[in-house]
Coordinates of C-alpha atoms in Angstrom, one line a residue:
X1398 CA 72.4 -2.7 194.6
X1399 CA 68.9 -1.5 195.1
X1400 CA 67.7 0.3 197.9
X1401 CA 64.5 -1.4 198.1
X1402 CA 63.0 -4.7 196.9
X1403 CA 60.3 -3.5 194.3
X1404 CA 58.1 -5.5 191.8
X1405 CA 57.4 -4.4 189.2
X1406 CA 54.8 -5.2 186.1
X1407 CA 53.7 -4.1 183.2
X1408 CA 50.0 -5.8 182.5
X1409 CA 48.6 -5.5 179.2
X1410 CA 44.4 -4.1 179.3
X1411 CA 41.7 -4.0 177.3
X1412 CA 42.3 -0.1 176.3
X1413 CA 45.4 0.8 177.2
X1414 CA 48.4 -0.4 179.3
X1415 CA 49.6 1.1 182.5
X1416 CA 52.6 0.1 184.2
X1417 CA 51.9 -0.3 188.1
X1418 CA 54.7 -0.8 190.8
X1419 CA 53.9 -2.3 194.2
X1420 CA 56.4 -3.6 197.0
X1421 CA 56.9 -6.9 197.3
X1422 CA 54.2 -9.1 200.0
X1423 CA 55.8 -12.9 200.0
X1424 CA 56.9 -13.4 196.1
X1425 CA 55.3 -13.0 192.4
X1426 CA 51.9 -13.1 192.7
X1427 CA 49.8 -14.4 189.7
X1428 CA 49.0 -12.1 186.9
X1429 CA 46.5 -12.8 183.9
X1430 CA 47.7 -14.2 180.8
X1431 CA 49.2 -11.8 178.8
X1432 CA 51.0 -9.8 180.8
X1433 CA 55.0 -9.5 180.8
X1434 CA 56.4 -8.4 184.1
X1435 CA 59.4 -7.8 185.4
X1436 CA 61.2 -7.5 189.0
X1437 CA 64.2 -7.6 191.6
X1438 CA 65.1 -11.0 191.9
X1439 CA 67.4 -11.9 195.6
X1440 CA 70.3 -11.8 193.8
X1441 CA 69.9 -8.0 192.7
X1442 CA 69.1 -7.1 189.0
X1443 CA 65.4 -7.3 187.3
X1444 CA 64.0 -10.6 186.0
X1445 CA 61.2 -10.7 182.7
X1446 CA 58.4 -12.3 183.2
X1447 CA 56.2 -13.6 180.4
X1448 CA 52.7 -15.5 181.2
X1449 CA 54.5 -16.7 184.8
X1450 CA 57.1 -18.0 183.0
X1451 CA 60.6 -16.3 183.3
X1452 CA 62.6 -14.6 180.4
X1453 CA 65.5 -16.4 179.0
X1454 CA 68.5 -16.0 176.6
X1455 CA 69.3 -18.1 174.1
X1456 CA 71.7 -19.7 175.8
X1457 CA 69.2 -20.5 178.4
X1458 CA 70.2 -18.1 180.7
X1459 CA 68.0 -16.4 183.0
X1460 CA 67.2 -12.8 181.6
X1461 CA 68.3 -10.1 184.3
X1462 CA 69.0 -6.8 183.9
X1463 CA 71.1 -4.1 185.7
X1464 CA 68.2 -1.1 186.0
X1465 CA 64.2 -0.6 186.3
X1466 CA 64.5 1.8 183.6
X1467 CA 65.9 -1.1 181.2
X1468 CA 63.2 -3.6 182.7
X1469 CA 60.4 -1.5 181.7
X1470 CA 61.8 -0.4 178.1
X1471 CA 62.1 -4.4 177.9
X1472 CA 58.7 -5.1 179.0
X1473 CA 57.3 -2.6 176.9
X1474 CA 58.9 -4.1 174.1
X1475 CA 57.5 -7.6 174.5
X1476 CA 54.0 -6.1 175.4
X1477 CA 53.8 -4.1 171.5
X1478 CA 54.0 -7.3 170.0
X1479 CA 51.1 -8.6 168.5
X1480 CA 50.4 -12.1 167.1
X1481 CA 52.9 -12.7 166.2
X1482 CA 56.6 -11.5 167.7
X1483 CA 59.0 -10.0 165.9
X1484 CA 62.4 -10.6 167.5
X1485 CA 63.8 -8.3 164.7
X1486 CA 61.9 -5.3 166.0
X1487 CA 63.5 -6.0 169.7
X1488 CA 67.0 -4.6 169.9
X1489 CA 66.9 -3.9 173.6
X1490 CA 66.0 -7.9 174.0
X1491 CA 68.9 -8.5 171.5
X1492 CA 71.2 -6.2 173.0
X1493 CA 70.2 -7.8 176.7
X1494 CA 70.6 -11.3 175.3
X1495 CA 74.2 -10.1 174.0
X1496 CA 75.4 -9.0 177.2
X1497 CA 73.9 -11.5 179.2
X1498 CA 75.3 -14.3 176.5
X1499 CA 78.3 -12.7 175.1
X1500 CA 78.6 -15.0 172.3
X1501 CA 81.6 -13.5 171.1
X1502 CA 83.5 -14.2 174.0
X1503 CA 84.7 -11.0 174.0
X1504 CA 86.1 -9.3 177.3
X1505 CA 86.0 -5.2 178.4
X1506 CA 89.6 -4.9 176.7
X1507 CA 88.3 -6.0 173.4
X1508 CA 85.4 -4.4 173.4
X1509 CA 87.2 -1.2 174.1
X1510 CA 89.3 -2.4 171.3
X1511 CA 87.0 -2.9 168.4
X1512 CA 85.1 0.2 168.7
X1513 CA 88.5 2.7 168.9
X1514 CA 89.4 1.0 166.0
X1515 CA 86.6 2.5 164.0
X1516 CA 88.8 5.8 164.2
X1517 CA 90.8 4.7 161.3
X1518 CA 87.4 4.3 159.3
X1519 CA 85.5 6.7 160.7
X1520 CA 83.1 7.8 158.3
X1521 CA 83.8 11.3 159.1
X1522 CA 86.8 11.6 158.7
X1523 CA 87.2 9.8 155.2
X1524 CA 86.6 13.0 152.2
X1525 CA 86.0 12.9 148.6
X1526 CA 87.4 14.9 146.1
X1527 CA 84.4 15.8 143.6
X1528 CA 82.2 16.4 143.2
X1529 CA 82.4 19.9 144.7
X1530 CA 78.6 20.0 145.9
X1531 CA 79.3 17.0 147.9
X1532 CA 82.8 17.9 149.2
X1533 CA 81.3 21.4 150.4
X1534 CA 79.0 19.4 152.3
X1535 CA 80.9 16.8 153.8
X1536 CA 83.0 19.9 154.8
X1537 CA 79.8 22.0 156.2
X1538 CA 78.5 19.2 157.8
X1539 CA 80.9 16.9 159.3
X1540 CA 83.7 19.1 160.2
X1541 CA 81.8 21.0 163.5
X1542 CA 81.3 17.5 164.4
X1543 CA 85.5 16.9 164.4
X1544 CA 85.9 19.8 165.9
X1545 CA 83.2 18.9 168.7
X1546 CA 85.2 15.5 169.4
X1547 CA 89.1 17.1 169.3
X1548 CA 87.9 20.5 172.0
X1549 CA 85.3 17.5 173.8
X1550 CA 88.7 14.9 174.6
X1551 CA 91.1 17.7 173.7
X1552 CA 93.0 15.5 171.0
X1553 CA 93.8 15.5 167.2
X1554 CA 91.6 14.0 165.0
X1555 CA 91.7 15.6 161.7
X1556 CA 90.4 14.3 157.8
X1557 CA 92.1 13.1 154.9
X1558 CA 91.2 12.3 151.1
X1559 CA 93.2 9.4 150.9
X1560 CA 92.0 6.0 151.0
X1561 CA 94.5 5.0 153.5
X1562 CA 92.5 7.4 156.3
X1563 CA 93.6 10.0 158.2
X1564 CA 96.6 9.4 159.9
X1565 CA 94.9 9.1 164.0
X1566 CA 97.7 10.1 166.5
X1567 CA 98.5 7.4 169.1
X1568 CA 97.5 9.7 172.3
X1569 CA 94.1 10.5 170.1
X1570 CA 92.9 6.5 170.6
X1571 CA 94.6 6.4 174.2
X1572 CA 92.5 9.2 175.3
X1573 CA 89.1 7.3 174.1
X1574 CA 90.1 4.1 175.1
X1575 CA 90.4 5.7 178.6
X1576 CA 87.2 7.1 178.1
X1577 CA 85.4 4.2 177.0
X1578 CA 87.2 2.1 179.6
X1579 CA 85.3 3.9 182.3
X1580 CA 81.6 2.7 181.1
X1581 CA 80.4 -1.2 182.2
X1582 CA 80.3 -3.9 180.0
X1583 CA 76.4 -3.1 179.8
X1584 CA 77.1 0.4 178.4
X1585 CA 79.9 -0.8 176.3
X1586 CA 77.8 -3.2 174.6
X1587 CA 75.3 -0.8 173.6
X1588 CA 78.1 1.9 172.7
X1589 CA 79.8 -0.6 170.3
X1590 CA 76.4 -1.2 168.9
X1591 CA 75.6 1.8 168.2
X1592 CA 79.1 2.5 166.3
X1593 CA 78.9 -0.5 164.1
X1594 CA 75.6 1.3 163.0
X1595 CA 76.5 4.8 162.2
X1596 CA 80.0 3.5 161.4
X1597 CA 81.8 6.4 163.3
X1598 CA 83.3 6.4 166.7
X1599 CA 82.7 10.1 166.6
X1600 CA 78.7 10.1 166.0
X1601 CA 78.0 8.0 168.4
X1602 CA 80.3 9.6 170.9
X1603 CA 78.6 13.1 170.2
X1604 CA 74.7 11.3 170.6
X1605 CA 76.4 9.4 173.8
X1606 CA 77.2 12.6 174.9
X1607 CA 73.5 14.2 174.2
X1608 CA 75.8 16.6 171.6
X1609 CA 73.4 15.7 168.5
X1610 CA 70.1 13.2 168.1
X1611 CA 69.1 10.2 166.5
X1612 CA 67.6 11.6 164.0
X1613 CA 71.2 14.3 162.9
X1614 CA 73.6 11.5 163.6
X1615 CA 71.9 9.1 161.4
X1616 CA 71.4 11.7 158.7
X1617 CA 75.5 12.3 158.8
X1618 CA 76.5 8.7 158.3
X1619 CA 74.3 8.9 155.5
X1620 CA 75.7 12.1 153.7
X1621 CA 76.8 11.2 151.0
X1622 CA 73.9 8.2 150.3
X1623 CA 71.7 11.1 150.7
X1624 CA 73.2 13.7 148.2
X1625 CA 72.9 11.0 145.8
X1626 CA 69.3 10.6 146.7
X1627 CA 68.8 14.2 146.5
X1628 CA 70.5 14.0 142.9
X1629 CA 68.9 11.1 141.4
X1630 CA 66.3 10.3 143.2
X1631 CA 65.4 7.5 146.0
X1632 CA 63.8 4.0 145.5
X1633 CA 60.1 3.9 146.7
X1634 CA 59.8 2.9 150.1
X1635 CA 63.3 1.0 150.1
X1636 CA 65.3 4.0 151.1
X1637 CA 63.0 4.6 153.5
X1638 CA 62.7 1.5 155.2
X1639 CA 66.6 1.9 155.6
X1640 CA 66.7 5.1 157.0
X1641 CA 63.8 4.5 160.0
X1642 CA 65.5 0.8 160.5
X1643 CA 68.8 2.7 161.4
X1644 CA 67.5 5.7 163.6
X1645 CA 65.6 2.7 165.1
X1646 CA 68.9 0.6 166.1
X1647 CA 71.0 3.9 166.7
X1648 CA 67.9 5.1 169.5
X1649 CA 68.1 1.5 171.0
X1650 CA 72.1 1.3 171.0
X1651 CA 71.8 4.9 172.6
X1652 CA 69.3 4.2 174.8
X1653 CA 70.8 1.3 175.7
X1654 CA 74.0 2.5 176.8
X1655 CA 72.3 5.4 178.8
X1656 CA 70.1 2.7 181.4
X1657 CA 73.0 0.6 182.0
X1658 CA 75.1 3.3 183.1
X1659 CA 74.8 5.1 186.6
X1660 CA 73.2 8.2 186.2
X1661 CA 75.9 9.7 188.5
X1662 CA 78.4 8.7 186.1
X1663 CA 76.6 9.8 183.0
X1664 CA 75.8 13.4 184.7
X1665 CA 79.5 13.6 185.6
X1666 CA 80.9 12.3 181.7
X1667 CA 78.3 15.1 180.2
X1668 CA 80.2 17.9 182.6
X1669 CA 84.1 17.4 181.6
X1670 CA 85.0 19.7 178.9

């Protein structure tokens, strides 16, 4: 899979940490405590390596992942922690432990599956009525991102009022589940993550896509909990909290779903009209 065996570690040091990457001379060499490393095992992949010990799932299994890039994101992630660790702060070690462990049980088909479904839910999609401030800006905000999605996959997506949803069109879901059928299980994970989040197939699409960031898509799925912020006024620091929490697990999903896809078949998804 690689083109060359590479180790690679990340060491933590007295000021600041560097990340250093050496070839290989006969197996893992001893590193000082501390220090979470990570590196092409025979079998092809990247292992974690935490005080000499390796990295494991909760299911025991051993912790390998697809890309370098991932490996140091994950290495990084163990080496902020301090005292003590804070497993709710790692969602690239949650989302590697998900794909590696797949609790669920859950093939590619049903992956595919759950996250088209979110079409029928799709926070965008679904309008209110009044009040008129808030209808204008569901209208102002969330229909250029529609319109993105339908001239992106060049299907019918539409909006509706009713609390039955819009009415999605059969060759609308067959066109994304062809589309989402084309990323690994890796990716998929991540993508399915990150629509559970924002709630909407069509956010996370557009921030897979590089359309919109983090920072917009998270700010649509909360429209309308934001107007009502705006209007009456947030909670100190509770709102807050929410808001950063999500952008954090959005960016992870995202970033997530872009290093466990080739970057050839990224480049090529981000040039089809």
């Amino acid at each position: 899979m690689w083109r060359s065996c590479q180790r690679l570690f990340y060491t933590r040091l007295p000021k600041a940490p560097q990340l250093c990457l050496t070839p290989p001379a006969g197996g893992p060499s001893p590193l000082p405590p501390g220090t979470a490393r990570a590196y092409t095992p025979p079998t092809g992949g990247f292992e974690i390596n935490l005080d000499h010990r390796k990295l494991k799932t909760p299911q025991a299994k051993l912790f390998t992942v697809p890309s370098k890039a991932l490996a140091i994101a994950v290495a990084t992630e163990w080496d902020s922690q301090q005292d003590t660790i804070k497993f709710y702060t790692m969602h690239l070690t949650m989302l590697c432990n998900t794909a590696l462990d797949n609790p669920s049980q859950r093939n590619k088909e049903q992956l595919i599956r759950a996250a088209v479904k979110f079409l029928e839910t799709d926070t965008v999609c679904y309008r209110v009525e009044e009040p008129m401030a808030l209808v204008e800006l569901q209208k102002n905000e969330w229909d250029p991102m529609i319109e993105w999605a339908e001239k992106r996959y060049n299907v019918e997506i539409g909006s509706s009022t009713s609390i039955m949803g819009p009415n999605i069109p059969a060759r609308t879901k067959d066109t994304f589940t062809n589309h989402l059928a084309s990323y690994n299980m890796w990716a998929l994970q991540g993508i399915e993550y990150v629509i559970t989040q924002l709630k909407s197939l069509i956010l996370s699409m557009g921030l897979i896509d590089r359309h919109i960031t983090v920072e917009k898509a998270v700010l649509l799925s909360r429209l309308e909990e934001e107007y009502q912020i705006q209007r009456w006024g947030s909670v100190e620091w509770a709102h807050d909290y929410d808001l950063y929490e999500l952008q954090a697990r959005t960016a992870a999903g995202t970033l997530f779903a872009h290093l466990c896809s080739e970057s050839s078949t990224v480049k090529h998804k981000l040039l089809q009209d």
